[in-house]
Coordinates of C-alpha atoms in Angstrom, one line a residue:
Chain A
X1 CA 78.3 58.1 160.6
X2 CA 80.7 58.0 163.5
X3 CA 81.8 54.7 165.0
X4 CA 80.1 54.0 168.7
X5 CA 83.6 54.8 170.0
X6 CA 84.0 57.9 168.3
X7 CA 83.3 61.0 169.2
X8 CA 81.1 63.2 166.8
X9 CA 82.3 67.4 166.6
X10 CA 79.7 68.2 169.2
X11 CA 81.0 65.4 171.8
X12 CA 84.2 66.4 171.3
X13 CA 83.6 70.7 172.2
X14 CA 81.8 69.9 175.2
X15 CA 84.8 68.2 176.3
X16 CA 86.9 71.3 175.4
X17 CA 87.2 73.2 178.1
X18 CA 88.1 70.4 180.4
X19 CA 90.6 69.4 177.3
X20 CA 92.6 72.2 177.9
X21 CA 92.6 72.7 181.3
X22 CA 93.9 68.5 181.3
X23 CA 90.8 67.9 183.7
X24 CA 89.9 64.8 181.5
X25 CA 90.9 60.9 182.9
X26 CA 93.1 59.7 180.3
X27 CA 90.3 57.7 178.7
X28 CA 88.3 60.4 177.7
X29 CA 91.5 62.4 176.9
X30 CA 92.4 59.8 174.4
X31 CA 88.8 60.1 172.9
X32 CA 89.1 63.7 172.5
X33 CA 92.8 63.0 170.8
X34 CA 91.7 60.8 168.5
X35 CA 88.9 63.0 167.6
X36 CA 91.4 65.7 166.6
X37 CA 93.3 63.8 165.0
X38 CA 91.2 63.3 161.8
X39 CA 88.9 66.3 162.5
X40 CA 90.8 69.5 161.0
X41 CA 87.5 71.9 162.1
X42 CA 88.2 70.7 165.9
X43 CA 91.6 70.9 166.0
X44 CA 91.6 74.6 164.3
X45 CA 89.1 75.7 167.2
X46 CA 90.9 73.8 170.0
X47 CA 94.5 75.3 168.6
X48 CA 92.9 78.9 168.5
X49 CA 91.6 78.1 172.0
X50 CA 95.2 76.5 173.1
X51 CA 96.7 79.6 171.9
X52 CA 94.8 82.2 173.1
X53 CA 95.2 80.4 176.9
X54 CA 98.8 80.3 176.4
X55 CA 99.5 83.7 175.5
X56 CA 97.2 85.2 178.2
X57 CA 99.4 82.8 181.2
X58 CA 102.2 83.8 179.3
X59 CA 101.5 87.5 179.1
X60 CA 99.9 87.7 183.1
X61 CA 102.9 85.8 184.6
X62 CA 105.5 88.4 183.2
X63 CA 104.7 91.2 186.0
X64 CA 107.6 92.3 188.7
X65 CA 107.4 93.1 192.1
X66 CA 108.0 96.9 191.9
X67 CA 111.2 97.6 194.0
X68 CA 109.7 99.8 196.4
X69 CA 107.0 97.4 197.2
X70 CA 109.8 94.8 198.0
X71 CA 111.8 96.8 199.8
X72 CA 109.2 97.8 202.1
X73 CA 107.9 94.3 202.6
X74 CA 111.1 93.2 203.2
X75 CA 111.9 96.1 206.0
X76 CA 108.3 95.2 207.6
X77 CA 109.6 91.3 207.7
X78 CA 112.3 92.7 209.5
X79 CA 111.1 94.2 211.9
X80 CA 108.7 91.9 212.8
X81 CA 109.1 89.5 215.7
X82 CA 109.9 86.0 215.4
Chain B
X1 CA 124.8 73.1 214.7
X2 CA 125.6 76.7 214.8
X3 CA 128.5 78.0 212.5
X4 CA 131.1 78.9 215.6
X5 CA 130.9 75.1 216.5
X6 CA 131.0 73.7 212.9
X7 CA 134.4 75.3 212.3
X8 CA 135.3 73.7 215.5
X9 CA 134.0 70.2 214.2
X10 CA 136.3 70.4 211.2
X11 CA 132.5 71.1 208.8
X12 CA 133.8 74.5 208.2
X13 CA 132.1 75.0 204.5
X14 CA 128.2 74.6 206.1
X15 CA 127.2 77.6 207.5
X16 CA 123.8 77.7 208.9
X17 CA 121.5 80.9 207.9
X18 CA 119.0 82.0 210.7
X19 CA 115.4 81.4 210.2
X20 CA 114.8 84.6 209.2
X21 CA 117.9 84.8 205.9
X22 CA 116.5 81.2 205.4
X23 CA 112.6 82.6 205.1
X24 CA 113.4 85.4 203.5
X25 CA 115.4 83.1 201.0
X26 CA 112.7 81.6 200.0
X27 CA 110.2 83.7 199.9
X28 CA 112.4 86.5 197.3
X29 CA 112.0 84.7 194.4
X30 CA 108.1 83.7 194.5
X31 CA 107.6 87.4 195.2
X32 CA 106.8 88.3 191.9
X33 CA 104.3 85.5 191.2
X34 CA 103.0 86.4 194.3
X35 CA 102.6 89.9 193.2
X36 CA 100.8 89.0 190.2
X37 CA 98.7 86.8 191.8
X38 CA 97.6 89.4 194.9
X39 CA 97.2 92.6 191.9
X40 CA 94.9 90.5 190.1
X41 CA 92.7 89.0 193.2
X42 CA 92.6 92.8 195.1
X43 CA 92.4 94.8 191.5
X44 CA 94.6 97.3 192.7
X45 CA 97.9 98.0 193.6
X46 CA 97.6 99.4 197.2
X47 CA 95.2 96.5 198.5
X48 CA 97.6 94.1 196.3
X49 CA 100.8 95.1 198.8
X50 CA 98.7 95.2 201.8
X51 CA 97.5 91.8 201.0
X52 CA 101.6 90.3 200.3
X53 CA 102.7 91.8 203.1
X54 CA 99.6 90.3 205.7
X55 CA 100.7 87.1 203.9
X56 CA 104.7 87.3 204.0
X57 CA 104.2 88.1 208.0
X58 CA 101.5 85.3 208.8
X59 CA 103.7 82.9 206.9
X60 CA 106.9 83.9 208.8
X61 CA 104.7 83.9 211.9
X62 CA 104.2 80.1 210.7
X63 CA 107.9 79.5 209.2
X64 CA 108.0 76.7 211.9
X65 CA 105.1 74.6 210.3
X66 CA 106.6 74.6 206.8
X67 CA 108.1 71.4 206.1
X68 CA 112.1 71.9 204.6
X69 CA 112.3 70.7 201.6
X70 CA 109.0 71.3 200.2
X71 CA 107.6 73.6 197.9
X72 CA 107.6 76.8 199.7
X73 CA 106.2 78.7 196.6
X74 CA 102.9 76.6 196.8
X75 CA 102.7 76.8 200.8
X76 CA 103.4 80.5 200.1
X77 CA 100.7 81.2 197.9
X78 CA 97.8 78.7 200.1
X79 CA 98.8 81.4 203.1
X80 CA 98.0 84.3 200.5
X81 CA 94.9 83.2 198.6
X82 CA 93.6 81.5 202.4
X83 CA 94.2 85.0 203.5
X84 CA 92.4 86.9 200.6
X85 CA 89.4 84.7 200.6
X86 CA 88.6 84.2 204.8
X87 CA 89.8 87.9 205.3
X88 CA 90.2 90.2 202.6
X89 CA 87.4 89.6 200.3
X90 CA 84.8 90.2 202.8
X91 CA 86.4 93.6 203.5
X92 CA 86.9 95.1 200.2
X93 CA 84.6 93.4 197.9
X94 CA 85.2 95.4 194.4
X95 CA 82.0 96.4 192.0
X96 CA 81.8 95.1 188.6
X97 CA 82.1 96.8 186.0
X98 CA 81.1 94.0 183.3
X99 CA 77.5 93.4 182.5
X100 CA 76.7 89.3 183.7
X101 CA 75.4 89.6 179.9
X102 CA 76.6 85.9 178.4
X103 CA 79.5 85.6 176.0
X104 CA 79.0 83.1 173.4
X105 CA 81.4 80.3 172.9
X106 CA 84.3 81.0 170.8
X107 CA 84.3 84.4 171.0
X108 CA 87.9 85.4 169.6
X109 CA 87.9 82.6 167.0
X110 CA 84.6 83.9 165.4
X111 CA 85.5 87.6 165.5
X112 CA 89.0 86.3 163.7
X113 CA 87.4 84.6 160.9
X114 CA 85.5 87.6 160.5
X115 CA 88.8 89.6 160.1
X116 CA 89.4 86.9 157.9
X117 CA 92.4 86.0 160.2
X118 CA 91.5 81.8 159.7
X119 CA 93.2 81.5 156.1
X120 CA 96.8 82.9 158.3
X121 CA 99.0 80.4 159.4
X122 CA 98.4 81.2 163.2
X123 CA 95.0 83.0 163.2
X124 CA 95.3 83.5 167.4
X125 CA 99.1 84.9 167.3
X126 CA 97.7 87.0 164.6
X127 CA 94.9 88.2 167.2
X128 CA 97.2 88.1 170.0
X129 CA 99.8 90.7 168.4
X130 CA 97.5 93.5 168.4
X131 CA 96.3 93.2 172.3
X132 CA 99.0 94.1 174.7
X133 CA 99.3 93.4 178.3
X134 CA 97.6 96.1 179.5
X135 CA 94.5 95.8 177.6
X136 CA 94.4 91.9 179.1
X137 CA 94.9 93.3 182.4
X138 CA 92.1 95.6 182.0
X139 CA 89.8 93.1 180.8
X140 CA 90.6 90.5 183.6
X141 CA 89.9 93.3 186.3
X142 CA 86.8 94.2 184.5
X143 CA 85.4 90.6 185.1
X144 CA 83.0 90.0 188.4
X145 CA 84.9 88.8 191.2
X146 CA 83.8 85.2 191.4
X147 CA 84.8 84.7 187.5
X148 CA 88.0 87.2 187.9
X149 CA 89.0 85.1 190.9
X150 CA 88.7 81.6 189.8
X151 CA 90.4 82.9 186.7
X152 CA 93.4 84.6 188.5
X153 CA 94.0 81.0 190.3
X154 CA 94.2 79.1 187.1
X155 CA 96.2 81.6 185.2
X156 CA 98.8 82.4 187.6
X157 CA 99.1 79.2 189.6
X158 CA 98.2 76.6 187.6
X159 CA 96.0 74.8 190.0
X160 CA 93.6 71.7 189.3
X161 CA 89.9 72.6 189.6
X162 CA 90.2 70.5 193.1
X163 CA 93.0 72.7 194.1
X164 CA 91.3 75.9 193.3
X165 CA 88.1 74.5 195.5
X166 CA 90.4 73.7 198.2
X167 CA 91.7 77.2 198.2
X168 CA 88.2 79.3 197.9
X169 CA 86.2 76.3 199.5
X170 CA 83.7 76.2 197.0
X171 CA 82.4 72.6 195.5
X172 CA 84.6 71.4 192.2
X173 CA 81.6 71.9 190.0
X174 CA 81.3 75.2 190.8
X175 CA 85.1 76.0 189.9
X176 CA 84.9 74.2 186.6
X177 CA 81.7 76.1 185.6
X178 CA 83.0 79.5 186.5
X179 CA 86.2 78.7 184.9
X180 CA 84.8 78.0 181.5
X181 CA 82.5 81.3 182.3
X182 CA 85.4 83.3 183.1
X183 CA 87.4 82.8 180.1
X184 CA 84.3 83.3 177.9
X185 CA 83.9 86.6 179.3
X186 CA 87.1 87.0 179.5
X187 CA 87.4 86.5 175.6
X188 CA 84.1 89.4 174.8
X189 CA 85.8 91.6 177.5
X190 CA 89.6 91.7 175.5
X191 CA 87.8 92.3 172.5
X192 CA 85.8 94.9 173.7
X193 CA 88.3 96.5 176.1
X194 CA 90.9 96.0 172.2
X195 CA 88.6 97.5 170.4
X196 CA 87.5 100.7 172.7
X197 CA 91.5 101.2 172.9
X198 CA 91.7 101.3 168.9
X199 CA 93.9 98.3 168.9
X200 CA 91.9 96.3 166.1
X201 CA 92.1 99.3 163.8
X202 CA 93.9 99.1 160.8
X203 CA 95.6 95.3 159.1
X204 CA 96.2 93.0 161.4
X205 CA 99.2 90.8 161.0
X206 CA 99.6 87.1 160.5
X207 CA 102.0 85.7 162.8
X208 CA 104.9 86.1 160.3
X209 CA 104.4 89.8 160.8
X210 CA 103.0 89.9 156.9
X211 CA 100.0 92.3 156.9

């Protein structure tokens, strides 16, 4: 039986999403913290979850300008007027 | 103080750039950010330069309105997502390709405690290793707009929900909900688009490369 405080397993994944995006006031966040803290279930789901975000950001974000693109952007900038 | 009348002064180490060096300064090194970001909201790579280049002129049109000293990257990107959404998106609205069929909550973990991936140290790396950059490219594009483009802004950017409203006026509650959408159909379309490719044939390896 979880104390009034706490959160139960089901409390805590509705909060998830929100969790990781660190949408939650630092009230709640603490709630969700403390949750994790002693629920090893929660925390393998929200590490999975953590993870997968990560690596996705991670993996999205590592893309170049191809040079020709830049070089013609950067020849239409100059020709353009002030 | 031009530089001719610096040297004069005796401050001959300051030398002013124009507007234009000092734009284009600035605007060089959040060109592949921006890149990434305008690929991923357009879905293809001719819209995508269009799109940066419309942006890069408005914004040097507007150079005088951008405060020195601020961050030019996030004024940058407001000009380009401001442009994609009032212009651009009405234009060339894309199809979808993926079926508004929902994906059930933890999608990947589940499918990884079927491979029997949850007794590994890192069950996600494990995942992760097999699905390349491509495949998650292919899978963002192949969400519908609305979930592909609130998902583009929080991957690339890493705005709040109330920033992301801001930028495709649309109420908070709307962003968060499409958000946690998004990456649930983001999560059945990886799989889907990993397994079509034949990436999740064969072991797959924990994240200490052991199969």
């Amino acid at each position: 039986m979880p104390l009034p405080d706490r959160l139960t397993c089901e409390e805590t994944f509705e909060r998830l999403d929100d969790y990781l995006d660190r949408e939650l006031d630092a009230a709640e966040r603490r709630r969700v913290d403390e949750h994790l803290a002693v629920c090893d279930v929660c925390t393998a789901e929200y590490r999975f979850e953590a993870t997968v975000l990560d690596a996705l950001r991670d993996r999205l974000r590592r893309v170049r300008v191809p040079e020709a693109v830049r070089g013609r952007l950067l020849t239409r900038l100059r020709e353009a007027s002030p | 103080m031009c530089r001719q009348l610096a040297l004069a002064v005796g401050q001959p180490r300051r030398v002013r750039l124009s507007a234009r060096d000092e734009f284009e300064a600035l605007l060089v090194p959040a060109l592949d950010a921006a890149w990434g970001t305008a690929l991923r909201l357009t879905g293809n790579a001719g819209d995508a330069e269009d799109l940066l280049q419309d942006a890069s002129l408005l914004a040097w049109r507007g150079f005088g309105s951008f405060e020195p000293g601020s961050n030019f990257r996030a004024w940058f990107f407001r000009i380009l997502t401001n442009r994609f959404f009032s212009t651009w998106r009405k234009q060339k609205r894309s199809g979808t390709t993926l079926e508004l069929e929902e994906a059930p909550e933890l999608y990947l973990y589940t499918r990884a405690e079927e491979l029997g991936l949850q007794q590994t140290p890192d069950p996600a790396g494990a995942l992760l290793s097999k699905i390349d950059v491509e495949t998650i490219e292919a899978a963002l594009a192949a969400l519908p707009d609305e979930f592909r483009e609130v998902a583009t802004l929080a991957f690339m950017q890493d705005l709040s929900y109330q920033e992301i409203a801001d930028q495709m006026a649309i109420p908070v509650g709307t962003v968060r909900s499409r958000l946690h959408r998004a990456r649930r159909l983001l999560q059945r379309a990886l799989w889907s688009v990993a397994e079509g490719r034949g990436l999740l044939r064969g072991p797959v390896a924990d994240s200490t490369g052991e199969p």
